[in-house]
């Protein structure tokens, strides 16, 4: 049995990328492992958030976790700000980090470059807080999409650095758990760019709560090249390759099987089938979500989740403060 931890930011409406790259893998491992899944609202405030929207999205994200199949009897579901040890250890991990290594993070560079002279310091210190999330639970495996690889590497570096200085057995060194397909879903309009919650172009992104009609429209209008052959080639045919990745992730078919099945049929038929497969996976999630979002049961689950998470997190935090002499 492994300890598994992952988190999603309530910083926008969840996308098909979040589902295929992360969320669907969370439920696959919950039967045999000790799992912790978190709504990381303190990561979301590294850029300004509207208070009412942040609050709503926090609840919505918790409901989506459950609607996607997370079983609160098997996995612990909680909100980051309700377990204070996250920011407490986050600060300690910040003190273990070097400015240079934080400045080299590609997500930091991307986000900072869009903010001119007013780069929030929280964007820079985001990775040590993420390391704290993971290390508090003595996590073995972290299911995430491909874009989180670098954050996982720095988490491992910080854990190893801490253990070297303060004692070999304080932190378990975690490993990334990448899914097979769908680990990097790209924008439908700019297929060389990652599909993202925060993309201003709504047609570039399939949201988990999109209506079937919208899903169909977006996939139909997805950017593809003009040679009309369903063939996998990330470099030369990024648009169609992205749709093939999505289809492979949704149906468990290989790229070869897809190429064979759609040989000589053009993009129209294939896009129709990608839309259908997407709708058939998302519709049941949307139904369960609608049932859950306004129930008091959601609050009961989150309150219990925070208690269980805190039980484990406080043990690690105590060991950390002891190792560092951070007590009276
Ligand atoms: P976030 O909220 O951006 O995304 C949540 C998860 O979705 C994955 N993902 C994708 N996978 C495939 N294709 C895409 N286009 C795509 N977009 C997003 C992400 O890889 C992620 O697994 N830093 C994290 C949140 C976090 C965290 C943690 C994760 C904070 N603390 C501790 C794991 C463990 C983030 O911004 O994810």
CSV table of C-alpha atoms and ligand atoms in Angstrom, one decimal:
chain,number,residue,atom,x,y,z
A,1,UNK,CA,0.0,0.0,0.0
A,2,UNK,CA,1.4,3.4,-1.0
A,3,UNK,CA,0.5,6.9,0.2
A,4,UNK,CA,-0.9,9.0,-2.6
A,5,UNK,CA,-1.3,12.8,-2.6
A,6,UNK,CA,-2.5,15.2,-5.3
A,7,UNK,CA,-4.1,18.6,-5.6
A,8,UNK,CA,-6.0,20.8,-8.0
A,9,UNK,CA,-6.3,24.6,-7.8
A,10,UNK,CA,-9.8,26.1,-7.7
A,11,UNK,CA,-8.5,28.8,-10.1
A,12,UNK,CA,-11.0,28.2,-13.0
A,13,UNK,CA,-13.4,25.8,-14.4
A,14,UNK,CA,-11.9,22.3,-14.7
A,15,UNK,CA,-10.9,21.2,-18.1
A,16,UNK,CA,-10.8,17.9,-20.0
A,17,UNK,CA,-7.0,18.2,-19.5
A,18,UNK,CA,-7.4,18.2,-15.7
A,19,UNK,CA,-9.6,15.2,-16.0
A,20,UNK,CA,-7.5,13.1,-18.3
A,21,UNK,CA,-4.1,14.1,-16.9
A,22,UNK,CA,-5.0,13.9,-13.2
A,23,UNK,CA,-8.5,13.4,-11.9
A,24,UNK,CA,-9.4,10.1,-13.6
A,25,UNK,CA,-6.2,8.6,-12.3
A,26,UNK,CA,-7.0,9.6,-8.7
A,27,UNK,CA,-10.0,7.3,-8.6
A,28,UNK,CA,-8.1,4.4,-10.2
A,29,UNK,CA,-5.7,4.1,-7.2
A,30,UNK,CA,-8.1,4.7,-4.3
A,31,UNK,CA,-9.0,1.1,-3.6
A,32,UNK,CA,-5.6,-0.2,-2.8
A,33,UNK,CA,-3.8,2.8,-1.4
A,34,UNK,CA,-3.9,5.5,1.3
A,35,UNK,CA,-5.1,8.5,-0.7
A,36,UNK,CA,-5.2,12.3,0.1
A,37,UNK,CA,-6.8,14.6,-2.4
A,38,UNK,CA,-6.8,18.3,-1.9
A,39,UNK,CA,-8.5,21.5,-3.2
A,40,UNK,CA,-5.4,23.7,-3.1
A,41,UNK,CA,-7.0,27.1,-2.5
A,42,UNK,CA,-3.9,28.6,-1.0
A,43,UNK,CA,-2.0,27.9,-4.3
A,44,UNK,CA,-4.8,29.7,-6.2
A,45,UNK,CA,-4.2,33.0,-4.3
A,46,UNK,CA,-0.7,33.2,-5.7
A,47,UNK,CA,-2.5,35.4,-8.3
A,48,UNK,CA,-5.4,37.7,-7.3
A,49,UNK,CA,-8.8,36.0,-6.9
A,50,UNK,CA,-12.2,37.4,-6.5
A,51,UNK,CA,-13.3,36.2,-2.9
A,52,UNK,CA,-16.8,35.1,-3.9
A,53,UNK,CA,-15.7,33.3,-7.0
A,54,UNK,CA,-12.8,31.6,-5.1
A,55,UNK,CA,-15.3,30.4,-2.4
A,56,UNK,CA,-17.7,29.0,-5.1
A,57,UNK,CA,-15.0,27.3,-7.0
A,58,UNK,CA,-13.6,25.6,-3.9
A,59,UNK,CA,-17.0,23.9,-3.3
A,60,UNK,CA,-17.5,23.2,-7.0
A,61,UNK,CA,-14.1,21.5,-7.2
A,62,UNK,CA,-14.8,19.4,-4.2
A,63,UNK,CA,-18.1,18.3,-5.8
A,64,UNK,CA,-16.3,17.5,-9.0
A,65,UNK,CA,-13.8,15.3,-7.3
A,66,UNK,CA,-16.7,13.3,-5.9
A,67,UNK,CA,-18.7,13.3,-9.1
A,68,UNK,CA,-15.6,11.9,-10.9
A,69,UNK,CA,-15.7,8.9,-8.7
A,70,UNK,CA,-13.7,9.8,-5.6
A,71,UNK,CA,-15.1,7.7,-2.7
A,72,UNK,CA,-14.8,9.6,0.6
A,73,UNK,CA,-14.9,6.2,2.5
A,74,UNK,CA,-11.6,5.3,0.7
A,75,UNK,CA,-9.8,8.6,0.1
A,76,UNK,CA,-9.5,11.7,2.2
A,77,UNK,CA,-10.9,14.8,0.5
A,78,UNK,CA,-10.1,18.2,2.0
A,79,UNK,CA,-9.5,21.9,1.5
A,80,UNK,CA,-5.9,23.0,1.9
A,81,UNK,CA,-6.7,26.1,4.0
A,82,UNK,CA,-8.4,23.9,6.6
A,83,UNK,CA,-5.2,22.1,7.4
A,84,UNK,CA,-2.9,24.9,8.7
A,85,UNK,CA,0.2,22.6,8.6
A,86,UNK,CA,0.4,23.2,4.8
A,87,UNK,CA,1.4,26.8,5.1
A,88,UNK,CA,3.4,26.1,8.3
A,89,UNK,CA,5.6,23.5,6.5
A,90,UNK,CA,5.4,25.7,3.3
A,91,UNK,CA,7.3,28.4,5.1
A,92,UNK,CA,9.9,26.0,6.3
A,93,UNK,CA,10.3,24.6,2.7
A,94,UNK,CA,10.7,28.2,1.5
A,95,UNK,CA,13.6,28.6,3.9
A,96,UNK,CA,15.1,25.5,2.4
A,97,UNK,CA,14.8,26.8,-1.2
A,98,UNK,CA,17.2,28.9,-3.2
A,99,UNK,CA,16.0,31.9,-5.2
A,100,UNK,CA,17.9,30.7,-8.2
A,101,UNK,CA,16.2,27.3,-8.4
A,102,UNK,CA,12.8,28.9,-7.9
A,103,UNK,CA,13.4,31.4,-10.7
A,104,UNK,CA,14.3,28.6,-13.0
A,105,UNK,CA,10.9,27.0,-12.8
A,106,UNK,CA,9.2,27.2,-16.2
A,107,UNK,CA,5.7,27.8,-14.8
A,108,UNK,CA,7.1,30.7,-12.7
A,109,UNK,CA,8.9,32.1,-15.8
A,110,UNK,CA,5.7,31.8,-17.9
A,111,UNK,CA,3.4,33.4,-15.3
A,112,UNK,CA,5.9,36.1,-14.2
A,113,UNK,CA,6.6,37.2,-17.8
A,114,UNK,CA,2.9,38.2,-18.2
A,115,UNK,CA,3.0,40.5,-15.1
A,116,UNK,CA,5.6,43.1,-15.9
A,117,UNK,CA,6.9,44.8,-12.8
A,118,UNK,CA,4.3,43.4,-10.4
A,119,UNK,CA,5.1,39.8,-10.1
A,120,UNK,CA,3.5,38.4,-6.9
A,121,UNK,CA,6.1,36.9,-4.6
A,122,UNK,CA,3.8,33.9,-4.0
A,123,UNK,CA,4.3,32.9,-7.6
A,124,UNK,CA,8.0,32.4,-6.8
A,125,UNK,CA,7.4,30.5,-3.6
A,126,UNK,CA,4.6,28.4,-5.1
A,127,UNK,CA,6.9,25.2,-5.4
A,128,UNK,CA,7.9,25.1,-1.7
A,129,UNK,CA,4.2,25.2,-0.7
A,130,UNK,CA,3.5,22.4,-3.1
A,131,UNK,CA,6.4,20.4,-1.7
A,132,UNK,CA,4.9,20.9,1.8
A,133,UNK,CA,1.5,19.6,0.5
A,134,UNK,CA,3.2,16.4,-0.6
A,135,UNK,CA,5.7,15.9,2.1
A,136,UNK,CA,3.3,16.3,5.0
A,137,UNK,CA,1.6,13.0,4.2
A,138,UNK,CA,4.9,11.0,3.7
A,139,UNK,CA,3.7,10.5,0.2
A,140,UNK,CA,5.1,7.8,-2.1
A,141,UNK,CA,3.3,8.7,-5.3
A,142,UNK,CA,1.9,11.9,-6.8
A,143,UNK,CA,-0.5,11.5,-9.8
A,144,UNK,CA,-0.3,14.6,-11.9
A,145,UNK,CA,-0.1,15.7,-15.5
A,146,UNK,CA,3.1,16.1,-17.4
A,147,UNK,CA,3.3,19.9,-16.7
A,148,UNK,CA,4.0,19.2,-13.0
A,149,UNK,CA,7.2,17.2,-13.6
A,150,UNK,CA,9.5,20.1,-12.7
A,151,UNK,CA,7.5,20.8,-9.5
A,152,UNK,CA,7.9,17.2,-8.5
A,153,UNK,CA,11.6,17.3,-9.1
A,154,UNK,CA,12.1,20.3,-6.8
A,155,UNK,CA,9.9,18.6,-4.2
A,156,UNK,CA,12.3,15.6,-4.2
A,157,UNK,CA,15.3,17.9,-4.1
A,158,UNK,CA,13.9,19.8,-1.1
A,159,UNK,CA,13.0,16.6,0.8
A,160,UNK,CA,16.5,15.2,0.2
A,161,UNK,CA,18.1,18.5,1.2
A,162,UNK,CA,16.1,18.6,4.4
A,163,UNK,CA,16.8,15.0,5.3
A,164,UNK,CA,20.5,15.5,4.6
A,165,UNK,CA,20.7,18.5,7.0
A,166,UNK,CA,18.2,17.4,9.7
A,167,UNK,CA,17.9,13.6,9.7
A,168,UNK,CA,17.5,11.0,7.0
A,169,UNK,CA,14.1,9.7,8.0
A,170,UNK,CA,12.0,12.9,8.3
A,171,UNK,CA,10.6,12.9,4.8
A,172,UNK,CA,9.6,10.1,2.4
A,173,UNK,CA,11.0,10.9,-1.1
A,174,UNK,CA,7.9,11.0,-3.4
A,175,UNK,CA,7.7,9.9,-7.0
A,176,UNK,CA,5.6,11.2,-9.9
A,177,UNK,CA,2.8,8.9,-11.1
A,178,UNK,CA,2.1,9.7,-14.8
A,179,UNK,CA,-0.9,8.2,-16.6
A,180,UNK,CA,-0.6,6.5,-20.0
A,181,UNK,CA,-2.5,8.8,-22.3
A,182,UNK,CA,-3.8,12.3,-21.7
A,183,UNK,CA,-0.9,13.4,-19.6
A,184,UNK,CA,-0.6,16.6,-21.8
A,185,UNK,CA,-3.8,17.6,-23.4
A,186,UNK,CA,-3.3,20.6,-25.7
A,187,UNK,CA,-5.4,23.6,-26.6
A,188,UNK,CA,-8.0,22.9,-29.3
A,189,UNK,CA,-7.1,26.2,-31.0
A,190,UNK,CA,-3.3,26.4,-30.5
A,191,UNK,CA,-2.3,22.7,-30.3
A,192,UNK,CA,1.3,23.5,-29.4
A,193,UNK,CA,0.0,25.1,-26.1
A,194,UNK,CA,-1.3,23.2,-23.1
A,195,UNK,CA,-5.1,23.2,-22.6
A,196,UNK,CA,-5.6,25.4,-19.5
A,197,UNK,CA,-8.3,26.5,-17.1
A,198,UNK,CA,-7.1,30.1,-17.4
A,199,UNK,CA,-7.1,30.4,-21.2
A,200,UNK,CA,-9.1,33.4,-22.3
A,201,UNK,CA,-10.2,31.7,-25.5
A,202,UNK,CA,-13.2,29.5,-24.4
A,203,UNK,CA,-13.3,27.6,-27.7
A,204,UNK,CA,-9.8,26.3,-27.0
A,205,UNK,CA,-10.9,24.4,-24.0
A,206,UNK,CA,-13.4,21.7,-23.2
A,207,UNK,CA,-14.7,22.3,-19.6
A,208,UNK,CA,-15.9,19.3,-17.6
A,209,UNK,CA,-19.3,21.0,-17.2
A,210,UNK,CA,-19.7,22.1,-20.9
A,211,UNK,CA,-23.0,21.0,-22.5
A,212,UNK,CA,-22.9,18.3,-25.1
A,213,UNK,CA,-23.7,20.8,-27.8
A,214,UNK,CA,-20.7,23.0,-26.8
A,215,UNK,CA,-18.4,20.0,-26.6
A,216,UNK,CA,-19.5,19.0,-30.1
A,217,UNK,CA,-19.0,22.5,-31.5
A,218,UNK,CA,-15.6,22.9,-29.9
A,219,UNK,CA,-14.2,19.6,-31.1
A,220,UNK,CA,-15.7,20.1,-34.6
A,221,UNK,CA,-13.9,23.5,-34.8
A,222,UNK,CA,-10.6,22.2,-33.3
A,223,UNK,CA,-7.5,23.3,-35.4
A,224,UNK,CA,-6.3,20.6,-37.7
A,225,UNK,CA,-4.0,20.6,-40.8
A,226,UNK,CA,-5.3,20.3,-44.3
A,227,UNK,CA,-4.2,16.9,-45.4
A,228,UNK,CA,-7.3,15.2,-43.9
A,229,UNK,CA,-5.5,12.0,-42.8
A,230,UNK,CA,-5.9,10.7,-39.2
A,231,UNK,CA,-2.3,10.0,-38.5
A,232,UNK,CA,-0.2,10.6,-35.4
A,233,UNK,CA,2.6,13.1,-35.7
A,234,UNK,CA,3.0,15.6,-32.9
A,235,UNK,CA,5.5,17.7,-34.8
A,236,UNK,CA,3.8,17.9,-38.2
A,237,UNK,CA,0.2,17.4,-37.2
A,238,UNK,CA,-0.2,18.7,-33.6
A,239,UNK,CA,-3.9,19.3,-33.9
A,240,UNK,CA,-5.0,15.9,-35.1
A,241,UNK,CA,-2.4,14.2,-32.8
A,242,UNK,CA,-3.9,16.0,-29.8
A,243,UNK,CA,-7.4,14.8,-30.7
A,244,UNK,CA,-6.0,11.3,-31.2
A,245,UNK,CA,-4.4,11.5,-27.7
A,246,UNK,CA,-7.7,12.6,-26.2
A,247,UNK,CA,-9.6,9.8,-28.0
A,248,UNK,CA,-6.9,7.2,-26.9
A,249,UNK,CA,-7.3,8.4,-23.3
A,250,UNK,CA,-11.1,8.2,-23.4
A,251,UNK,CA,-11.4,4.9,-25.2
A,252,UNK,CA,-8.2,3.0,-24.2
A,253,UNK,CA,-7.4,2.5,-28.0
A,254,UNK,CA,-3.9,2.8,-29.2
A,255,UNK,CA,-2.8,5.3,-31.9
A,256,UNK,CA,-2.3,2.5,-34.4
A,257,UNK,CA,-5.8,1.2,-33.8
A,258,UNK,CA,-7.2,4.7,-34.3
A,259,UNK,CA,-5.2,5.2,-37.5
A,260,UNK,CA,-6.5,1.9,-38.9
A,261,UNK,CA,-10.1,2.6,-37.9
A,262,UNK,CA,-10.2,6.0,-39.6
A,263,UNK,CA,-8.0,5.3,-42.6
A,264,UNK,CA,-9.4,7.2,-45.7
A,265,UNK,CA,-12.3,8.7,-43.7
A,266,UNK,CA,-11.1,12.2,-43.2
A,267,UNK,CA,-11.4,14.4,-40.1
A,268,UNK,CA,-15.2,14.9,-40.0
A,269,UNK,CA,-16.1,11.4,-38.9
A,270,UNK,CA,-13.2,11.2,-36.5
A,271,UNK,CA,-14.0,14.5,-34.8
A,272,UNK,CA,-17.7,13.4,-34.5
A,273,UNK,CA,-16.5,10.2,-32.6
A,274,UNK,CA,-14.1,12.2,-30.4
A,275,UNK,CA,-17.0,14.5,-29.4
A,276,UNK,CA,-19.2,11.5,-28.7
A,277,UNK,CA,-16.6,9.7,-26.6
A,278,UNK,CA,-16.0,12.9,-24.6
A,279,UNK,CA,-19.7,13.5,-24.0
A,280,UNK,CA,-20.3,9.9,-22.9
A,281,UNK,CA,-17.5,10.2,-20.3
A,282,UNK,CA,-18.5,13.7,-19.1
A,283,UNK,CA,-22.3,13.3,-18.9
A,284,UNK,CA,-22.5,11.0,-15.9
A,285,UNK,CA,-20.0,13.2,-14.1
A,286,UNK,CA,-22.2,16.2,-14.8
A,287,UNK,CA,-25.3,14.4,-13.5
A,288,UNK,CA,-23.6,13.4,-10.2
A,289,UNK,CA,-22.2,16.9,-9.8
A,290,UNK,CA,-25.6,18.5,-10.1
A,291,UNK,CA,-26.9,16.2,-7.4
A,292,UNK,CA,-24.0,16.9,-5.1
A,293,UNK,CA,-23.3,20.6,-5.3
A,294,UNK,CA,-26.0,21.8,-3.0
A,295,UNK,CA,-26.1,19.0,-0.5
A,296,UNK,CA,-25.0,19.4,3.1
A,297,UNK,CA,-23.3,16.0,2.7
A,298,UNK,CA,-20.5,17.8,0.8
A,299,UNK,CA,-19.7,19.8,4.0
A,300,UNK,CA,-19.7,16.7,6.2
A,301,UNK,CA,-17.3,15.0,3.8
A,302,UNK,CA,-14.9,18.0,3.7
A,303,UNK,CA,-15.0,18.6,7.5
A,304,UNK,CA,-14.2,14.9,8.2
A,305,UNK,CA,-11.6,15.0,5.4
A,306,UNK,CA,-9.8,18.0,7.0
A,307,UNK,CA,-9.8,16.2,10.4
A,308,UNK,CA,-8.3,13.0,8.9
A,309,UNK,CA,-5.7,15.0,6.9
A,310,UNK,CA,-4.7,17.0,10.0
A,311,UNK,CA,-4.1,13.9,12.0
A,312,UNK,CA,-1.5,12.7,9.6
A,313,UNK,CA,-0.1,16.2,8.7
A,314,UNK,CA,0.4,17.2,12.3
A,315,UNK,CA,2.6,14.1,13.0
A,316,UNK,CA,5.0,15.0,10.2
A,317,UNK,CA,5.0,18.7,11.1
A,318,UNK,CA,5.9,17.8,14.7
A,319,UNK,CA,8.8,15.6,13.5
A,320,UNK,CA,10.0,18.5,11.4
A,321,UNK,CA,10.0,21.1,14.2
A,322,UNK,CA,11.7,18.7,16.5
A,323,UNK,CA,14.4,17.9,14.0
A,324,UNK,CA,15.0,21.7,13.4
A,325,UNK,CA,15.0,22.8,17.0
A,326,UNK,CA,12.0,24.9,16.3
A,327,UNK,CA,10.4,24.6,19.8
A,328,UNK,CA,10.8,26.2,23.1
B,1,LIG,P1,-3.5,22.5,-11.7
B,1,LIG,O1,-4.6,22.9,-10.9
B,1,LIG,O2,-3.0,23.4,-12.8
B,1,LIG,O3,-3.9,21.2,-12.5
B,1,LIG,C1,-4.4,20.0,-11.8
B,1,LIG,C2,-3.9,18.8,-12.4
B,1,LIG,O4,-4.3,18.7,-13.8
B,1,LIG,C3,-3.1,18.5,-14.6
B,1,LIG,N1,-3.3,19.2,-15.9
B,1,LIG,C4,-3.3,18.6,-17.1
B,1,LIG,N2,-3.0,17.3,-17.5
B,1,LIG,C5,-3.0,17.1,-18.8
B,1,LIG,N3,-3.2,18.0,-19.8
B,1,LIG,C6,-3.4,19.3,-19.4
B,1,LIG,N4,-3.7,20.2,-20.4
B,1,LIG,C7,-3.5,19.6,-18.0
B,1,LIG,N5,-3.7,20.8,-17.3
B,1,LIG,C8,-3.5,20.5,-16.0
B,1,LIG,C9,-2.0,19.0,-13.8
B,1,LIG,O5,-0.8,18.4,-14.2
B,1,LIG,C10,-2.4,18.6,-12.4
B,1,LIG,O6,-2.1,17.3,-12.1
B,1,LIG,N6,0.6,22.8,-9.0
B,1,LIG,C11,-0.6,22.0,-9.2
B,1,LIG,C12,-1.5,21.9,-8.0
B,1,LIG,C13,-0.9,21.4,-6.8
B,1,LIG,C14,-0.4,20.0,-6.5
B,1,LIG,C15,0.1,20.0,-5.2
B,1,LIG,C16,-0.5,18.9,-7.3
B,1,LIG,C17,-0.6,22.1,-5.6
B,1,LIG,N7,0.0,21.2,-4.7
B,1,LIG,C18,0.6,18.8,-4.7
B,1,LIG,C19,0.0,17.7,-6.8
B,1,LIG,C20,0.5,17.7,-5.5
B,1,LIG,C21,-1.4,22.7,-10.3
B,1,LIG,O7,-1.3,23.9,-10.6
B,1,LIG,O8,-2.3,21.9,-10.8
